[in-house]
Structures are given as C-alpha cells and as structure tokens.
Amino acid sequence: MSIEFTDIDWRGRRVRLEYAWVGAPAAESVMVFLHEGLGSLSMWKDFPAQLCQALGCRGLVYSRPGYGASSPRPAGDAWAPDFMHRQAHEVLPALLEALGVDTQRQRLWMFGHSDGGSISLLYAARFAASVAGLVVLAPHILVEEISLRSIAQARDVYLKTDLRQRLARYHDDPDSAFWGWNDIWLHPSFRNWSIEAELMSIQAPVLAVQGLDDEYGTLAQIHGIASKLAQSELLELASCGHSPHKDQPQALIRAVQQFFNANAHST
C-alpha cells in the first residue's frame, strides 16, 4: 500500500490528509474505507486490499484529520457533538474533490467501522445519489450506556498503561487521536446525540454488521438501522467484538461479497 498526501481547506485552515489506493486501478467500483474513533489508515493493515481483491473493486483508504499521519488537531481544539456530521458533510467531499473522484459519474461504496460507520451513514444520507451501497461495522446511531462505560475505561487505560505508546505506532500524534475521540464521547452534551432521523434519507442498500461480544455497542444499533431502512441487511457475528474485520475477517468478506454482488448491478 503506497501512502500519499493531499491538502484540503477545512474550517478555515489547510489540512493534510494521508490516503492510499488499493485494489484494481481500473475497476469500475470504488469503495471508501472510514476508520473507527481511534483508527487510521495504517490500522486497517491489509484488510482493505483483501476485501477489494475479493470484490474486484478499487479502494480509497484515508486517515481523518487528527489521526494517523494526517494533520493533528490544533492545540486546544476540541471536537463538537456534530464532529461526525462535519466529517461526512465537509471533510470527505473535500477529499474526493481533491483526488478528482467524480461521484456523479461513479457512485461510491462505503465501508465504515464504528465512528466511521456513522460517518458513512451520514454521508449517504446527505449525498444519497452519490452512494451505491454501504457496509457499516459496529456503527453508532445513538449513544448507549455500554459505549460510555467502555470509553471511560479506555481513558483509564490510556492514562495508566502503555496504550499511548502502542497508538503511537499508528498516529503521529496519539494524544490528538485519543483525546479528540474520548473527550467528546464523554462530554455531557454528547449524551443525546443521535442520527436516527438522518437515516431516513438513505437510498442505497445497507449491510449492517455487529459482533455479539461488542464492548462498545449492542444489537440495538443495527436493529435501529433495520427499523428505519427496508433496504438494509443485518449480520450478527458470534465470537466477535467491536472489530469484525479483525475478529471474523473471512466471514465478513464472504458476507460483503454476497451483498456487493447482489447490488452491484445498480451502480
């Protein structure tokens, strides 16, 4: 995977984003990978390439601002409760424009994990005509107590163990990545966060995946998607935590292949 960089204008400043293309360069379909709240381009490892090879598509993998080798958060800057909306409505469209991806000519497939799954859903709701299909792993559509408990525990782990050093393998500024995510999720203003209303605007088919042992969310998340979107399919994975692409990669790839092949004709 060859990592490259591009600049976008966002929130009144110039922001550098790291990205990589994987899969077949001439493929007709493009899948965009959106990482979790502590993720980055490099933390996906080789899963995007494996999946794109199985699907015969091209993949765009990138680190959001504040993560990986992308520009860190400015000192003192904190994410607001609408931070996922901003990523979906502002950052991703700016990146696609910078890379010359024409979504009017070629509708996108979205593959999002956790916060990245929520951002995928928000992008598909705002830019419905630009999306051919979505795969969302452990997405958040509302705030659950189990999520807050696990995120609070993650704060203790970050402060008391070597987690910061381990995250430094994947982030140029691990404090930017960790505190940007942790602070807003645990802020009182975030407790009522929900994207349930936005889901109704999604037109594309959705495959929503949840591990039965997920420590950051329950089946209420993907069942909530199914209750709003008739075009959704659910995959509940046993012996699987918050990261199905790590815990059950082959089962996930098989399910995504079936979903992709069943819906690719509409792209």
PDB file of C-alpha atoms in Angstrom:
ATOM      1  CA  MET A   1       0.000   0.000   0.000  1.00  0.00           C
ATOM      2  CA  SER A   2       1.585   3.239  -1.176  1.00  0.00           C
ATOM      3  CA  ILE A   3       0.664   6.152   1.116  1.00  0.00           C
ATOM      4  CA  GLU A   4       0.224   9.599  -0.400  1.00  0.00           C
ATOM      5  CA  PHE A   5      -0.857  13.014   0.885  1.00  0.00           C
ATOM      6  CA  THR A   6      -3.164  15.764  -0.282  1.00  0.00           C
ATOM      7  CA  ASP A   7      -4.304  19.078   1.214  1.00  0.00           C
ATOM      8  CA  ILE A   8      -7.834  20.325   1.709  1.00  0.00           C
ATOM      9  CA  ASP A   9      -9.276  23.558   3.091  1.00  0.00           C
ATOM     10  CA  TRP A  10     -11.332  22.804   6.193  1.00  0.00           C
ATOM     11  CA  ARG A  11     -12.654  25.034   8.952  1.00  0.00           C
ATOM     12  CA  GLY A  12     -10.562  27.957   7.759  1.00  0.00           C
ATOM     13  CA  ARG A  13      -7.235  26.158   7.625  1.00  0.00           C
ATOM     14  CA  ARG A  14      -5.169  23.949   5.368  1.00  0.00           C
ATOM     15  CA  VAL A  15      -5.331  20.304   6.432  1.00  0.00           C
ATOM     16  CA  ARG A  16      -3.109  17.488   5.201  1.00  0.00           C
ATOM     17  CA  LEU A  17      -4.728  14.078   4.717  1.00  0.00           C
ATOM     18  CA  GLU A  18      -2.926  10.795   4.190  1.00  0.00           C
ATOM     19  CA  TYR A  19      -4.560   8.344   1.811  1.00  0.00           C
ATOM     20  CA  ALA A  20      -3.862   5.247  -0.236  1.00  0.00           C
ATOM     21  CA  TRP A  21      -5.464   3.495  -3.171  1.00  0.00           C
ATOM     22  CA  VAL A  22      -5.738  -0.299  -3.016  1.00  0.00           C
ATOM     23  CA  GLY A  23      -7.222  -2.897  -5.342  1.00  0.00           C
ATOM     24  CA  ALA A  24      -7.562  -2.774  -9.113  1.00  0.00           C
ATOM     25  CA  PRO A  25      -6.749   0.704 -10.524  1.00  0.00           C
ATOM     26  CA  ALA A  26      -9.121   0.285 -13.482  1.00  0.00           C
ATOM     27  CA  ALA A  27     -12.027  -1.217 -11.519  1.00  0.00           C
ATOM     28  CA  GLU A  28     -15.467   0.244 -12.146  1.00  0.00           C
ATOM     29  CA  SER A  29     -16.446   0.393  -8.454  1.00  0.00           C
ATOM     30  CA  VAL A  30     -14.737   2.439  -5.735  1.00  0.00           C
ATOM     31  CA  MET A  31     -15.113   1.633  -2.038  1.00  0.00           C
ATOM     32  CA  VAL A  32     -14.206   4.271   0.572  1.00  0.00           C
ATOM     33  CA  PHE A  33     -12.939   2.980   3.929  1.00  0.00           C
ATOM     34  CA  LEU A  34     -13.685   5.066   7.039  1.00  0.00           C
ATOM     35  CA  HIS A  35     -11.881   4.097  10.235  1.00  0.00           C
ATOM     36  CA  GLU A  36     -13.028   3.913  13.840  1.00  0.00           C
ATOM     37  CA  GLY A  37     -12.645   6.547  16.551  1.00  0.00           C
ATOM     38  CA  LEU A  38      -9.076   5.508  17.373  1.00  0.00           C
ATOM     39  CA  GLY A  39      -8.254   4.195  13.899  1.00  0.00           C
ATOM     40  CA  SER A  40      -6.155   5.356  10.984  1.00  0.00           C
ATOM     41  CA  LEU A  41      -5.145   4.297   7.517  1.00  0.00           C
ATOM     42  CA  SER A  42      -2.375   2.033   8.825  1.00  0.00           C
ATOM     43  CA  MET A  43      -4.564   0.406  11.483  1.00  0.00           C
ATOM     44  CA  TRP A  44      -6.672  -1.216   8.756  1.00  0.00           C
ATOM     45  CA  LYS A  45      -3.500  -3.155   7.844  1.00  0.00           C
ATOM     46  CA  ASP A  46      -4.149  -5.290   4.752  1.00  0.00           C
ATOM     47  CA  PHE A  47      -7.898  -5.796   5.188  1.00  0.00           C
ATOM     48  CA  PRO A  48      -8.969  -3.165   2.595  1.00  0.00           C
ATOM     49  CA  ALA A  49      -6.671  -4.743  -0.005  1.00  0.00           C
ATOM     50  CA  GLN A  50      -8.008  -8.218   0.797  1.00  0.00           C
ATOM     51  CA  LEU A  51     -11.605  -7.096   0.527  1.00  0.00           C
ATOM     52  CA  CYS A  52     -11.066  -5.132  -2.683  1.00  0.00           C
ATOM     53  CA  GLN A  53      -9.313  -8.109  -4.250  1.00  0.00           C
ATOM     54  CA  ALA A  54     -12.271 -10.331  -3.330  1.00  0.00           C
ATOM     55  CA  LEU A  55     -14.746  -7.817  -4.779  1.00  0.00           C
ATOM     56  CA  GLY A  56     -12.713  -6.791  -7.815  1.00  0.00           C
ATOM     57  CA  CYS A  57     -13.041  -3.131  -6.902  1.00  0.00           C
ATOM     58  CA  ARG A  58     -10.768  -0.199  -6.084  1.00  0.00           C
ATOM     59  CA  GLY A  59     -10.481   1.079  -2.521  1.00  0.00           C
ATOM     60  CA  LEU A  60      -9.725   4.507  -1.061  1.00  0.00           C
ATOM     61  CA  VAL A  61      -8.353   4.388   2.484  1.00  0.00           C
ATOM     62  CA  TYR A  62      -7.543   7.563   4.433  1.00  0.00           C
ATOM     63  CA  SER A  63      -6.921   8.981   7.891  1.00  0.00           C
ATOM     64  CA  ARG A  64      -9.304  11.665   9.056  1.00  0.00           C
ATOM     65  CA  PRO A  65      -7.910  14.942  10.448  1.00  0.00           C
ATOM     66  CA  GLY A  66      -6.406  14.291  13.854  1.00  0.00           C
ATOM     67  CA  TYR A  67      -5.415  10.704  13.040  1.00  0.00           C
ATOM     68  CA  GLY A  68      -2.559   8.754  11.527  1.00  0.00           C
ATOM     69  CA  ALA A  69      -0.205  10.968   9.554  1.00  0.00           C
ATOM     70  CA  SER A  70      -2.952  13.465   8.715  1.00  0.00           C
ATOM     71  CA  SER A  71      -2.823  16.912  10.337  1.00  0.00           C
ATOM     72  CA  PRO A  72      -3.361  16.667  14.101  1.00  0.00           C
ATOM     73  CA  ARG A  73      -5.912  18.747  15.926  1.00  0.00           C
ATOM     74  CA  PRO A  74      -4.631  22.272  16.613  1.00  0.00           C
ATOM     75  CA  ALA A  75      -3.657  22.842  20.250  1.00  0.00           C
ATOM     76  CA  GLY A  76      -6.774  23.469  22.298  1.00  0.00           C
ATOM     77  CA  ASP A  77      -9.144  22.403  19.524  1.00  0.00           C
ATOM     78  CA  ALA A  78     -11.906  20.012  20.611  1.00  0.00           C
ATOM     79  CA  TRP A  79     -14.411  18.074  18.556  1.00  0.00           C
ATOM     80  CA  ALA A  80     -18.007  19.278  18.904  1.00  0.00           C
ATOM     81  CA  PRO A  81     -21.057  16.985  19.129  1.00  0.00           C
ATOM     82  CA  ASP A  82     -21.523  17.349  15.369  1.00  0.00           C
ATOM     83  CA  PHE A  83     -17.980  16.138  14.612  1.00  0.00           C
ATOM     84  CA  MET A  84     -19.178  13.112  12.628  1.00  0.00           C
ATOM     85  CA  HIS A  85     -21.538  15.284  10.596  1.00  0.00           C
ATOM     86  CA  ARG A  86     -18.614  17.582   9.747  1.00  0.00           C
ATOM     87  CA  GLN A  87     -16.528  14.630   8.624  1.00  0.00           C
ATOM     88  CA  ALA A  88     -19.339  13.372   6.389  1.00  0.00           C
ATOM     89  CA  HIS A  89     -20.536  16.702   5.021  1.00  0.00           C
ATOM     90  CA  GLU A  90     -17.239  18.614   4.768  1.00  0.00           C
ATOM     91  CA  VAL A  91     -14.038  16.562   5.008  1.00  0.00           C
ATOM     92  CA  LEU A  92     -14.918  13.567   2.851  1.00  0.00           C
ATOM     93  CA  PRO A  93     -16.405  15.653  -0.005  1.00  0.00           C
ATOM     94  CA  ALA A  94     -13.297  17.887   0.062  1.00  0.00           C
ATOM     95  CA  LEU A  95     -11.017  14.849  -0.112  1.00  0.00           C
ATOM     96  CA  LEU A  96     -12.951  13.347  -3.016  1.00  0.00           C
ATOM     97  CA  GLU A  97     -12.769  16.644  -4.875  1.00  0.00           C
ATOM     98  CA  ALA A  98      -9.023  16.942  -4.229  1.00  0.00           C
ATOM     99  CA  LEU A  99      -8.486  13.449  -5.631  1.00  0.00           C
ATOM    100  CA  GLY A 100     -10.671  14.037  -8.673  1.00  0.00           C
ATOM    101  CA  VAL A 101     -13.288  11.444  -7.707  1.00  0.00           C
ATOM    102  CA  ASP A 102     -16.460  12.317  -9.626  1.00  0.00           C
ATOM    103  CA  THR A 103     -19.388  10.864  -7.668  1.00  0.00           C
ATOM    104  CA  GLN A 104     -21.852  11.989 -10.338  1.00  0.00           C
ATOM    105  CA  ARG A 105     -20.135   9.711 -12.829  1.00  0.00           C
ATOM    106  CA  GLN A 106     -19.279   6.893 -10.434  1.00  0.00           C
ATOM    107  CA  ARG A 107     -21.315   6.225  -7.308  1.00  0.00           C
ATOM    108  CA  LEU A 108     -19.324   5.139  -4.277  1.00  0.00           C
ATOM    109  CA  TRP A 109     -19.457   2.142  -1.990  1.00  0.00           C
ATOM    110  CA  MET A 110     -18.855   2.995   1.665  1.00  0.00           C
ATOM    111  CA  PHE A 111     -17.175   0.728   4.236  1.00  0.00           C
ATOM    112  CA  GLY A 112     -17.183   2.239   7.716  1.00  0.00           C
ATOM    113  CA  HIS A 113     -16.205   0.935  11.144  1.00  0.00           C
ATOM    114  CA  SER A 114     -17.657   2.326  14.408  1.00  0.00           C
ATOM    115  CA  ASP A 115     -17.492   6.155  14.175  1.00  0.00           C
ATOM    116  CA  GLY A 116     -16.549   5.590  10.522  1.00  0.00           C
ATOM    117  CA  GLY A 117     -19.756   3.605  10.080  1.00  0.00           C
ATOM    118  CA  SER A 118     -21.758   6.517  11.458  1.00  0.00           C
ATOM    119  CA  ILE A 119     -19.917   8.909   9.125  1.00  0.00           C
ATOM    120  CA  SER A 120     -20.685   6.597   6.196  1.00  0.00           C
ATOM    121  CA  LEU A 121     -24.384   6.669   7.055  1.00  0.00           C
ATOM    122  CA  LEU A 122     -24.337  10.456   7.364  1.00  0.00           C
ATOM    123  CA  TYR A 123     -22.579  10.831   4.012  1.00  0.00           C
ATOM    124  CA  ALA A 124     -25.109   8.519   2.342  1.00  0.00           C
ATOM    125  CA  ALA A 125     -27.972  10.498   3.878  1.00  0.00           C
ATOM    126  CA  ARG A 126     -26.654  13.881   2.687  1.00  0.00           C
ATOM    127  CA  PHE A 127     -25.363  12.698  -0.717  1.00  0.00           C
ATOM    128  CA  ALA A 128     -27.853   9.936  -1.419  1.00  0.00           C
ATOM    129  CA  ALA A 129     -27.413   9.966  -5.202  1.00  0.00           C
ATOM    130  CA  SER A 130     -23.634   9.509  -4.827  1.00  0.00           C
ATOM    131  CA  VAL A 131     -23.735   6.208  -2.924  1.00  0.00           C
ATOM    132  CA  ALA A 132     -24.243   2.760  -4.428  1.00  0.00           C
ATOM    133  CA  GLY A 133     -24.140   0.803  -1.174  1.00  0.00           C
ATOM    134  CA  LEU A 134     -22.853   0.778   2.404  1.00  0.00           C
ATOM    135  CA  VAL A 135     -21.234  -1.739   4.713  1.00  0.00           C
ATOM    136  CA  VAL A 136     -21.152  -0.489   8.302  1.00  0.00           C
ATOM    137  CA  LEU A 137     -19.406  -2.381  11.104  1.00  0.00           C
ATOM    138  CA  ALA A 138     -20.477  -1.667  14.694  1.00  0.00           C
ATOM    139  CA  PRO A 139     -21.978   1.702  13.688  1.00  0.00           C
ATOM    140  CA  HIS A 140     -23.366   4.158  16.220  1.00  0.00           C
ATOM    141  CA  ILE A 141     -26.774   5.694  15.538  1.00  0.00           C
ATOM    142  CA  LEU A 142     -27.354   6.741  19.165  1.00  0.00           C
ATOM    143  CA  VAL A 143     -25.443   6.806  22.440  1.00  0.00           C
ATOM    144  CA  GLU A 144     -25.678   3.722  24.668  1.00  0.00           C
ATOM    145  CA  GLU A 145     -24.506   3.349  28.245  1.00  0.00           C
ATOM    146  CA  ILE A 146     -22.301   0.399  27.275  1.00  0.00           C
ATOM    147  CA  SER A 147     -20.441   2.712  24.895  1.00  0.00           C
ATOM    148  CA  LEU A 148     -19.863   5.349  27.549  1.00  0.00           C
ATOM    149  CA  ARG A 149     -18.666   2.794  30.095  1.00  0.00           C
ATOM    150  CA  SER A 150     -16.157   1.308  27.680  1.00  0.00           C
ATOM    151  CA  ILE A 151     -14.931   4.718  26.551  1.00  0.00           C
ATOM    152  CA  ALA A 152     -14.473   5.785  30.178  1.00  0.00           C
ATOM    153  CA  GLN A 153     -12.499   2.587  30.786  1.00  0.00           C
ATOM    154  CA  ALA A 154     -10.378   3.385  27.718  1.00  0.00           C
ATOM    155  CA  ARG A 155      -9.482   6.725  29.330  1.00  0.00           C
ATOM    156  CA  ASP A 156      -8.176   4.950  32.411  1.00  0.00           C
ATOM    157  CA  VAL A 157      -6.198   2.534  30.249  1.00  0.00           C
ATOM    158  CA  TYR A 158      -4.675   5.400  28.264  1.00  0.00           C
ATOM    159  CA  LEU A 159      -3.592   7.206  31.423  1.00  0.00           C
ATOM    160  CA  LYS A 160      -2.304   4.181  33.323  1.00  0.00           C
ATOM    161  CA  THR A 161      -0.834   1.782  30.743  1.00  0.00           C
ATOM    162  CA  ASP A 162       1.291   1.797  27.596  1.00  0.00           C
ATOM    163  CA  LEU A 163      -1.708   2.401  25.312  1.00  0.00           C
ATOM    164  CA  ARG A 164      -0.327   5.792  24.279  1.00  0.00           C
ATOM    165  CA  GLN A 165       2.907   4.166  23.141  1.00  0.00           C
ATOM    166  CA  ARG A 166       1.034   1.471  21.253  1.00  0.00           C
ATOM    167  CA  LEU A 167      -1.150   4.026  19.480  1.00  0.00           C
ATOM    168  CA  ALA A 168       1.983   5.973  18.538  1.00  0.00           C
ATOM    169  CA  ARG A 169       2.728   3.191  16.033  1.00  0.00           C
ATOM    170  CA  TYR A 170      -0.321   4.299  14.064  1.00  0.00           C
ATOM    171  CA  HIS A 171      -0.644   8.028  14.845  1.00  0.00           C
ATOM    172  CA  ASP A 172       1.936  10.791  14.540  1.00  0.00           C
ATOM    173  CA  ASP A 173       0.176  12.490  17.470  1.00  0.00           C
ATOM    174  CA  PRO A 174      -1.569   9.852  19.617  1.00  0.00           C
ATOM    175  CA  ASP A 175      -2.873  12.493  22.049  1.00  0.00           C
ATOM    176  CA  SER A 176      -4.664  14.209  19.174  1.00  0.00           C
ATOM    177  CA  ALA A 177      -6.316  10.952  18.154  1.00  0.00           C
ATOM    178  CA  PHE A 178      -7.209   9.718  21.624  1.00  0.00           C
ATOM    179  CA  TRP A 179      -8.424  12.884  23.320  1.00  0.00           C
ATOM    180  CA  GLY A 180     -10.307  14.141  20.272  1.00  0.00           C
ATOM    181  CA  TRP A 181     -12.376  10.961  20.375  1.00  0.00           C
ATOM    182  CA  ASN A 182     -12.544  10.350  24.112  1.00  0.00           C
ATOM    183  CA  ASP A 183     -13.336  13.878  25.264  1.00  0.00           C
ATOM    184  CA  ILE A 184     -16.357  14.401  23.027  1.00  0.00           C
ATOM    185  CA  TRP A 185     -17.867  10.968  23.602  1.00  0.00           C
ATOM    186  CA  LEU A 186     -17.720  11.526  27.370  1.00  0.00           C
ATOM    187  CA  HIS A 187     -18.886  15.153  27.251  1.00  0.00           C
ATOM    188  CA  PRO A 188     -22.385  15.647  28.759  1.00  0.00           C
ATOM    189  CA  SER A 189     -23.519  17.424  25.584  1.00  0.00           C
ATOM    190  CA  PHE A 190     -22.999  14.243  23.575  1.00  0.00           C
ATOM    191  CA  ARG A 191     -25.381  12.012  25.540  1.00  0.00           C
ATOM    192  CA  ASN A 192     -28.381  12.933  23.394  1.00  0.00           C
ATOM    193  CA  TRP A 193     -26.511  12.547  20.094  1.00  0.00           C
ATOM    194  CA  SER A 194     -28.468  10.545  17.509  1.00  0.00           C
ATOM    195  CA  ILE A 195     -28.530  10.169  13.723  1.00  0.00           C
ATOM    196  CA  GLU A 196     -31.768   8.175  13.619  1.00  0.00           C
ATOM    197  CA  ALA A 197     -33.629  10.963  11.798  1.00  0.00           C
ATOM    198  CA  GLU A 198     -30.930  11.250   9.120  1.00  0.00           C
ATOM    199  CA  LEU A 199     -31.151   7.547   8.287  1.00  0.00           C
ATOM    200  CA  MET A 200     -34.483   8.076   6.544  1.00  0.00           C
ATOM    201  CA  SER A 201     -32.741   9.923   3.690  1.00  0.00           C
ATOM    202  CA  ILE A 202     -30.515   6.976   2.734  1.00  0.00           C
ATOM    203  CA  GLN A 203     -31.475   5.385  -0.574  1.00  0.00           C
ATOM    204  CA  ALA A 204     -28.659   2.868  -1.023  1.00  0.00           C
ATOM    205  CA  PRO A 205     -28.702  -0.722   0.288  1.00  0.00           C
ATOM    206  CA  VAL A 206     -27.009  -1.201   3.662  1.00  0.00           C
ATOM    207  CA  LEU A 207     -25.261  -4.194   5.201  1.00  0.00           C
ATOM    208  CA  ALA A 208     -25.024  -3.536   8.963  1.00  0.00           C
ATOM    209  CA  VAL A 209     -22.704  -5.793  10.964  1.00  0.00           C
ATOM    210  CA  GLN A 210     -22.428  -6.249  14.726  1.00  0.00           C
ATOM    211  CA  GLY A 211     -20.345  -8.599  16.840  1.00  0.00           C
ATOM    212  CA  LEU A 212     -22.312 -10.299  19.581  1.00  0.00           C
ATOM    213  CA  ASP A 213     -19.470  -9.604  22.012  1.00  0.00           C
ATOM    214  CA  ASP A 214     -19.074  -5.921  21.108  1.00  0.00           C
ATOM    215  CA  GLU A 215     -17.994  -3.977  24.176  1.00  0.00           C
ATOM    216  CA  TYR A 216     -18.902  -0.619  22.592  1.00  0.00           C
ATOM    217  CA  GLY A 217     -22.465  -1.248  21.432  1.00  0.00           C
ATOM    218  CA  THR A 218     -25.424  -3.612  21.338  1.00  0.00           C
ATOM    219  CA  LEU A 219     -27.611  -5.026  18.600  1.00  0.00           C
ATOM    220  CA  ALA A 220     -29.900  -2.039  19.171  1.00  0.00           C
ATOM    221  CA  GLN A 221     -27.627  -0.104  16.816  1.00  0.00           C
ATOM    222  CA  ILE A 222     -28.057  -2.277  13.724  1.00  0.00           C
ATOM    223  CA  HIS A 223     -31.651  -3.193  14.608  1.00  0.00           C
ATOM    224  CA  GLY A 224     -32.321   0.546  14.710  1.00  0.00           C
ATOM    225  CA  ILE A 225     -30.987   0.842  11.178  1.00  0.00           C
ATOM    226  CA  ALA A 226     -33.209  -2.026  10.022  1.00  0.00           C
ATOM    227  CA  SER A 227     -36.263  -0.398  11.597  1.00  0.00           C
ATOM    228  CA  LYS A 228     -35.678   2.731   9.502  1.00  0.00           C
ATOM    229  CA  LEU A 229     -34.399   1.266   6.233  1.00  0.00           C
ATOM    230  CA  ALA A 230     -36.233  -1.536   4.447  1.00  0.00           C
ATOM    231  CA  GLN A 231     -33.219  -1.966   2.140  1.00  0.00           C
ATOM    232  CA  SER A 232     -30.922  -2.998   4.993  1.00  0.00           C
ATOM    233  CA  GLU A 233     -29.470  -6.433   5.734  1.00  0.00           C
ATOM    234  CA  LEU A 234     -28.090  -7.431   9.121  1.00  0.00           C
ATOM    235  CA  LEU A 235     -25.171  -9.673  10.002  1.00  0.00           C
ATOM    236  CA  GLU A 236     -24.740 -10.696  13.637  1.00  0.00           C
ATOM    237  CA  LEU A 237     -21.398 -12.399  14.261  1.00  0.00           C
ATOM    238  CA  ALA A 238     -20.720 -14.752  17.162  1.00  0.00           C
ATOM    239  CA  SER A 239     -17.273 -14.797  18.810  1.00  0.00           C
ATOM    240  CA  CYS A 240     -16.815 -11.239  17.602  1.00  0.00           C
ATOM    241  CA  GLY A 241     -16.153  -7.981  19.415  1.00  0.00           C
ATOM    242  CA  HIS A 242     -16.087  -4.405  18.191  1.00  0.00           C
ATOM    243  CA  SER A 243     -13.902  -5.111  15.136  1.00  0.00           C
ATOM    244  CA  PRO A 244     -15.457  -7.741  12.849  1.00  0.00           C
ATOM    245  CA  HIS A 245     -12.744  -7.201  10.234  1.00  0.00           C
ATOM    246  CA  LYS A 246     -10.188  -8.377  12.822  1.00  0.00           C
ATOM    247  CA  ASP A 247     -12.209 -10.980  14.727  1.00  0.00           C
ATOM    248  CA  GLN A 248     -14.103 -12.605  11.848  1.00  0.00           C
ATOM    249  CA  PRO A 249     -12.432 -11.412   8.612  1.00  0.00           C
ATOM    250  CA  GLN A 250     -13.300 -14.363   6.396  1.00  0.00           C
ATOM    251  CA  ALA A 251     -16.955 -14.498   7.472  1.00  0.00           C
ATOM    252  CA  LEU A 252     -17.172 -10.759   6.915  1.00  0.00           C
ATOM    253  CA  ILE A 253     -15.565 -10.893   3.464  1.00  0.00           C
ATOM    254  CA  ARG A 254     -17.963 -13.660   2.389  1.00  0.00           C
ATOM    255  CA  ALA A 255     -20.963 -11.643   3.552  1.00  0.00           C
ATOM    256  CA  VAL A 256     -19.741  -8.462   1.853  1.00  0.00           C
ATOM    257  CA  GLN A 257     -19.092 -10.374  -1.386  1.00  0.00           C
ATOM    258  CA  GLN A 258     -22.643 -11.654  -1.401  1.00  0.00           C
ATOM    259  CA  PHE A 259     -24.042  -8.212  -0.597  1.00  0.00           C
ATOM    260  CA  PHE A 260     -21.841  -6.462  -3.182  1.00  0.00           C
ATOM    261  CA  ASN A 261     -22.613  -8.941  -5.967  1.00  0.00           C
ATOM    262  CA  ALA A 262     -26.348  -8.753  -5.271  1.00  0.00           C
ATOM    263  CA  ASN A 263     -26.361  -4.947  -5.518  1.00  0.00           C
ATOM    264  CA  ALA A 264     -23.532  -4.092  -7.925  1.00  0.00           C
ATOM    265  CA  HIS A 265     -25.875  -4.171 -10.914  1.00  0.00           C
ATOM    266  CA  SER A 266     -27.477  -0.947  -9.693  1.00  0.00           C
ATOM    267  CA  THR A 267     -24.234   1.068  -9.713  1.00  0.00           C
TER     268      THR A 267
END
